[in-house]
mmCIF file of C-alpha atoms in Angstrom:
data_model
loop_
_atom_site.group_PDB
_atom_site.id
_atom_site.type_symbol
_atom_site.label_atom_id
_atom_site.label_comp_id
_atom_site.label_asym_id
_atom_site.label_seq_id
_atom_site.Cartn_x
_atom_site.Cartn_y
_atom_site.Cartn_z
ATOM 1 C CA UNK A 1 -110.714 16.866 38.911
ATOM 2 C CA UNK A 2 -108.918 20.031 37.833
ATOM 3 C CA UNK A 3 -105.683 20.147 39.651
ATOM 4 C CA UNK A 4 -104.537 24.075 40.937
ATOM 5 C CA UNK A 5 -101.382 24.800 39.927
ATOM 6 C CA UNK A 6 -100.459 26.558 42.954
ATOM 7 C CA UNK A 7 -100.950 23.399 44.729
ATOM 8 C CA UNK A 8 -98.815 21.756 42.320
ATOM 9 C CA UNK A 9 -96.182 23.766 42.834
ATOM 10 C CA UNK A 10 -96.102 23.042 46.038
ATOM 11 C CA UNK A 11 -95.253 19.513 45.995
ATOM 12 C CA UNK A 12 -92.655 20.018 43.029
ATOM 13 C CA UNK A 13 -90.660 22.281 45.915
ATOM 14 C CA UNK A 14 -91.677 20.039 48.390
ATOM 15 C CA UNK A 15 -89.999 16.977 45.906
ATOM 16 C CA UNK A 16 -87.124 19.106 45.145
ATOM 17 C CA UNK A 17 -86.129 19.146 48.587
ATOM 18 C CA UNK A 18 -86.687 15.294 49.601
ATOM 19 C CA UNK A 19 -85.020 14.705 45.254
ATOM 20 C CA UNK A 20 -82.097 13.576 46.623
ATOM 21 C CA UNK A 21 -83.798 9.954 48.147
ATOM 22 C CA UNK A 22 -84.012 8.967 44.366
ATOM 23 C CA UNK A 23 -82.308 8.058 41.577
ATOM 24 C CA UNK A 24 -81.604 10.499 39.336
ATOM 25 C CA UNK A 25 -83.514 8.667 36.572
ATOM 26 C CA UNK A 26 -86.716 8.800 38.736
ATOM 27 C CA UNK A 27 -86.508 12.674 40.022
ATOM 28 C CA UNK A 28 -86.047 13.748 36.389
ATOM 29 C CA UNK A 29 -89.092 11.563 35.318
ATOM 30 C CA UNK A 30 -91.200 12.939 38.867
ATOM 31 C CA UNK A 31 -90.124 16.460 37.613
ATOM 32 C CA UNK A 32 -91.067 16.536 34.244
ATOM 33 C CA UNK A 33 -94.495 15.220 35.403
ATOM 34 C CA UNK A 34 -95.252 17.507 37.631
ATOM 35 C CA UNK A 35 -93.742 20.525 35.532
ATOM 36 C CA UNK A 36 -95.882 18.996 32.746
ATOM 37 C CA UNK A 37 -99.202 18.974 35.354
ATOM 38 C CA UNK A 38 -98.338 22.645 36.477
ATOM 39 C CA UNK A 39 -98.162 23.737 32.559
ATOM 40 C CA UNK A 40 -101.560 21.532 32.203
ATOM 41 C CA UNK A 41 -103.625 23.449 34.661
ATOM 42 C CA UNK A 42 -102.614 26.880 34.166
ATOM 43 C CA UNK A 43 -104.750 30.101 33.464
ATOM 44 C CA UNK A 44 -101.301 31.272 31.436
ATOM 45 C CA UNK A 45 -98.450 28.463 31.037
ATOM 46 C CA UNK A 46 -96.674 31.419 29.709
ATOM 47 C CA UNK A 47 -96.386 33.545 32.977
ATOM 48 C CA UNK A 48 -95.656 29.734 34.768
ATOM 49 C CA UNK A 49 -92.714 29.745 32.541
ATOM 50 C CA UNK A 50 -91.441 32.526 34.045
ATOM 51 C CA UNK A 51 -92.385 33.053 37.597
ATOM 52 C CA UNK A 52 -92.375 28.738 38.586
ATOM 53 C CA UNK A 53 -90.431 27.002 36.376
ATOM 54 C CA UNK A 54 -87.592 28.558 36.214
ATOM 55 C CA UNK A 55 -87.232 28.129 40.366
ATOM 56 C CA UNK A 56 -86.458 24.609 39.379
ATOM 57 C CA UNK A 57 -84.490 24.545 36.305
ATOM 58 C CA UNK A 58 -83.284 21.043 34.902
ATOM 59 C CA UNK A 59 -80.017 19.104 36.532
ATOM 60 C CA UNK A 60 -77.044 19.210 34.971
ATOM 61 C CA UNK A 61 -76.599 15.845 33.476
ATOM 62 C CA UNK A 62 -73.320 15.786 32.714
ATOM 63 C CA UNK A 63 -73.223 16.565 36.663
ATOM 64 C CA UNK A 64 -75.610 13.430 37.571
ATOM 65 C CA UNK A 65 -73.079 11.451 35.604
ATOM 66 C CA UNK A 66 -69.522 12.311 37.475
ATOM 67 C CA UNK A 67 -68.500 10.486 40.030
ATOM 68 C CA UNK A 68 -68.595 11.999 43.309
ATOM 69 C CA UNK A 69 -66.508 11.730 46.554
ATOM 70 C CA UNK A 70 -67.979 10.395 49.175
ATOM 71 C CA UNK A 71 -67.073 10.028 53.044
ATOM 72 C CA UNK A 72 -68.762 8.719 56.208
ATOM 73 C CA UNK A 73 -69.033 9.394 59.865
ATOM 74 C CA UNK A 74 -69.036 6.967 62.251
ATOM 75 C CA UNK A 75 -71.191 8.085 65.580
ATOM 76 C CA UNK A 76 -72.499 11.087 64.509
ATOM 77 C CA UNK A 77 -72.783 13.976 67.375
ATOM 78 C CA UNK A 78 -70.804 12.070 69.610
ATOM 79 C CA UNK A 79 -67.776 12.111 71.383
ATOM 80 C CA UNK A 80 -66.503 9.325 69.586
ATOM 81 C CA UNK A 81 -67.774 10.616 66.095
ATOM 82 C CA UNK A 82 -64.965 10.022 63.487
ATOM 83 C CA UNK A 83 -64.907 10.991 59.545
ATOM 84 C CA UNK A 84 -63.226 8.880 57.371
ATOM 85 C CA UNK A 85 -63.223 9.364 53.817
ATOM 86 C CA UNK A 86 -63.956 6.609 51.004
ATOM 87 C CA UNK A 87 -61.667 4.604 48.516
ATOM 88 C CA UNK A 88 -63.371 2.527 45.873
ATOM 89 C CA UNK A 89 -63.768 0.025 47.928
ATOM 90 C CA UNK A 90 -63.604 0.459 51.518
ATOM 91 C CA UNK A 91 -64.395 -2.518 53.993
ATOM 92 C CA UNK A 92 -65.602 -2.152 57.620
ATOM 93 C CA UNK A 93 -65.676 -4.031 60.464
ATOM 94 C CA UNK A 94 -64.180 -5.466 63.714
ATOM 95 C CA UNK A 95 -61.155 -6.820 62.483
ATOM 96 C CA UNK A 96 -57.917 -5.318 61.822
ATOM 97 C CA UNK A 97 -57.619 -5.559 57.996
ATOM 98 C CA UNK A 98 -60.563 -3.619 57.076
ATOM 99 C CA UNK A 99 -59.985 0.103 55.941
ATOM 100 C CA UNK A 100 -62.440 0.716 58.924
ATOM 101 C CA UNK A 101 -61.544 -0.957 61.919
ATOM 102 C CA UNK A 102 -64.703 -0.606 64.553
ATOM 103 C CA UNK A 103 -63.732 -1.310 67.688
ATOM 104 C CA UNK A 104 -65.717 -1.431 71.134
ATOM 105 C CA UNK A 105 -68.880 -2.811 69.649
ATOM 106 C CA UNK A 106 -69.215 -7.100 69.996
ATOM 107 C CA UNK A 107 -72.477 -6.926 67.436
ATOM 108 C CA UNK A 108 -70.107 -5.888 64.378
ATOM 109 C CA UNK A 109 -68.818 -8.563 62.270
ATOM 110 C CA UNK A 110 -64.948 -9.134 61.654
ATOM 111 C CA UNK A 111 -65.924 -8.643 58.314
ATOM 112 C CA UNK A 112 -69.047 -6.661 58.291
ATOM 113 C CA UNK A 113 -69.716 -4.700 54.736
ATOM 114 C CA UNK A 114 -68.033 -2.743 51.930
ATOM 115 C CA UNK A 115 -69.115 1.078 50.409
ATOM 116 C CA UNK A 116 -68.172 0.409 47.039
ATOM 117 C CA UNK A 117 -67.937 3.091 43.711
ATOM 118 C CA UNK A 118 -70.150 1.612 41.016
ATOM 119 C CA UNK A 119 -69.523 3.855 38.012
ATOM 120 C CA UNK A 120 -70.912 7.423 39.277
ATOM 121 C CA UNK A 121 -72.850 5.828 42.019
ATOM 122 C CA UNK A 122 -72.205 4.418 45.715
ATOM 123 C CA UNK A 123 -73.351 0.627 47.164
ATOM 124 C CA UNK A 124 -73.072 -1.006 50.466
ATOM 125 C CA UNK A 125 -73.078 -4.328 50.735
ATOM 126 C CA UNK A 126 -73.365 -6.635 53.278
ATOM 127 C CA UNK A 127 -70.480 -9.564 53.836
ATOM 128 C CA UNK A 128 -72.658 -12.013 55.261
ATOM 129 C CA UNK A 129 -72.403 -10.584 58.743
ATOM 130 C CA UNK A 130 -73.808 -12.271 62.208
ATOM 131 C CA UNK A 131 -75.978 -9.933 62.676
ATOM 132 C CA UNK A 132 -76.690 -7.433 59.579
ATOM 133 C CA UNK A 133 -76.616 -4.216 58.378
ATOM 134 C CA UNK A 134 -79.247 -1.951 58.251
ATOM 135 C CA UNK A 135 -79.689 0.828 55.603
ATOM 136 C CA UNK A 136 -82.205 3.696 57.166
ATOM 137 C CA UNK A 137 -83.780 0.585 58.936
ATOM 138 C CA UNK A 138 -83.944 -1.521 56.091
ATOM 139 C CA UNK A 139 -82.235 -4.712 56.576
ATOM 140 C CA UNK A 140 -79.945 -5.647 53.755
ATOM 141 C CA UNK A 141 -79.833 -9.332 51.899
ATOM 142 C CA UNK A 142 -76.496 -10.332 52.457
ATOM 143 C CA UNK A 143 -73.785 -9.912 49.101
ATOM 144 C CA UNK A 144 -77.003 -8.058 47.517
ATOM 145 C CA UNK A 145 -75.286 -4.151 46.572
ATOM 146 C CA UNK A 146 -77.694 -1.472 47.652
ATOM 147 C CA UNK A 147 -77.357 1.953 46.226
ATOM 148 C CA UNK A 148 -76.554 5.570 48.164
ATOM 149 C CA UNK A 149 -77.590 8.400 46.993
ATOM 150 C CA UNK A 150 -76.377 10.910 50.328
ATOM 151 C CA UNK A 151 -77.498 10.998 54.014
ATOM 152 C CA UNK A 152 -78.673 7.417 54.497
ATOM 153 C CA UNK A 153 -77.519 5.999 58.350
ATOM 154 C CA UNK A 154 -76.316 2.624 57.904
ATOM 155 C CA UNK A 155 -76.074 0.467 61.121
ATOM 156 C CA UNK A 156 -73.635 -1.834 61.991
ATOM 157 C CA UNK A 157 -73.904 -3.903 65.028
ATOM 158 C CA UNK A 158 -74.989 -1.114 67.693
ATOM 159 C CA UNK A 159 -72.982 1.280 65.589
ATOM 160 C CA UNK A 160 -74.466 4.273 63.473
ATOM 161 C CA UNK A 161 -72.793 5.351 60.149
ATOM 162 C CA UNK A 162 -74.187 8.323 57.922
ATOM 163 C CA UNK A 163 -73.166 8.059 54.585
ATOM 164 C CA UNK A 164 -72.172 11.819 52.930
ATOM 165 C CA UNK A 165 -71.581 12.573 49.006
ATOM 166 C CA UNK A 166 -68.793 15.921 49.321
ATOM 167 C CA UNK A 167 -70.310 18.618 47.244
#
């Protein structure tokens, strides 16, 4: 079956925009795939080159590798939405030591979970809490990290986060 390129191009803009789910290990690999599919099944790879290509030129890697601030907000489009920046390690929860305090919400854990800096990347992990946390409706294991790459809502008890990277 002989793939059109036009086609393919599609879904490498359609990727590019949906990239940022992934690691950056895996988009590089998707991309060079595709760019190397696109290159396959054209009439000229030379005028591809020019006029597809080049509308999704290579990440900077040396950008992929700096960390990157990172902040959440806590009830998003709500009266009671509040942004609070991150720290290395920032804890959250109903009790009064965490970074976070979360008040008004009996389903949170004194202790609920951490956003942690790993290296150039971000984590979450759950303390063990009563009654979980859930990452984009994934249910965490409990003390297991789970990587962020931007945008994911974590919830905490009946509590919605959204995790942000700052450009």
């Amino acid at each position: 079956m002989i793939a059109d390129p036009a086609i393919l191009s599609r879904k490498l803009e359609r990727f590019e925009r949906e990239a940022w789910r992934c690691s950056p290990a895996w988009a590089k690999r998707v991309r060079e795939h595709l760019r190397a599919q696109i290159r396959l099944h054209a009439e000229d790879p030379l005028d591809l080159d020019d006029d597809v290509l080049e509308l999704f030129p290579e990440p900077d890697v040396e950008a992929l590798d700096t960390p990157r601030n990172a902040y959440i907000v806590v009830s998003e489009g709500t009266e009671e939405e509040v942004v609070a920046p991150l720290t290395d390690v920032t804890s959250l929860g109903r009790g009064g030591q965490n970074d976070l305090t979360l008040r008004g919400d009996t389903k949170i854990s004194r202790y609920h979970c951490q956003i942690v800096r790993l290296d150039a990347s971000w984590a979450v992990i759950d303390l063990k809490s009563a009654n979980g946390t859930l990452v984009n409706g994934e249910m965490l294991e409990p003390d297991l990290p789970r990587r962020l790459y931007g945008g994911e809502e974590l919830i905490l008890g009946n509590t919605f986060v959204r995790f942000r990277l700052r450009d």
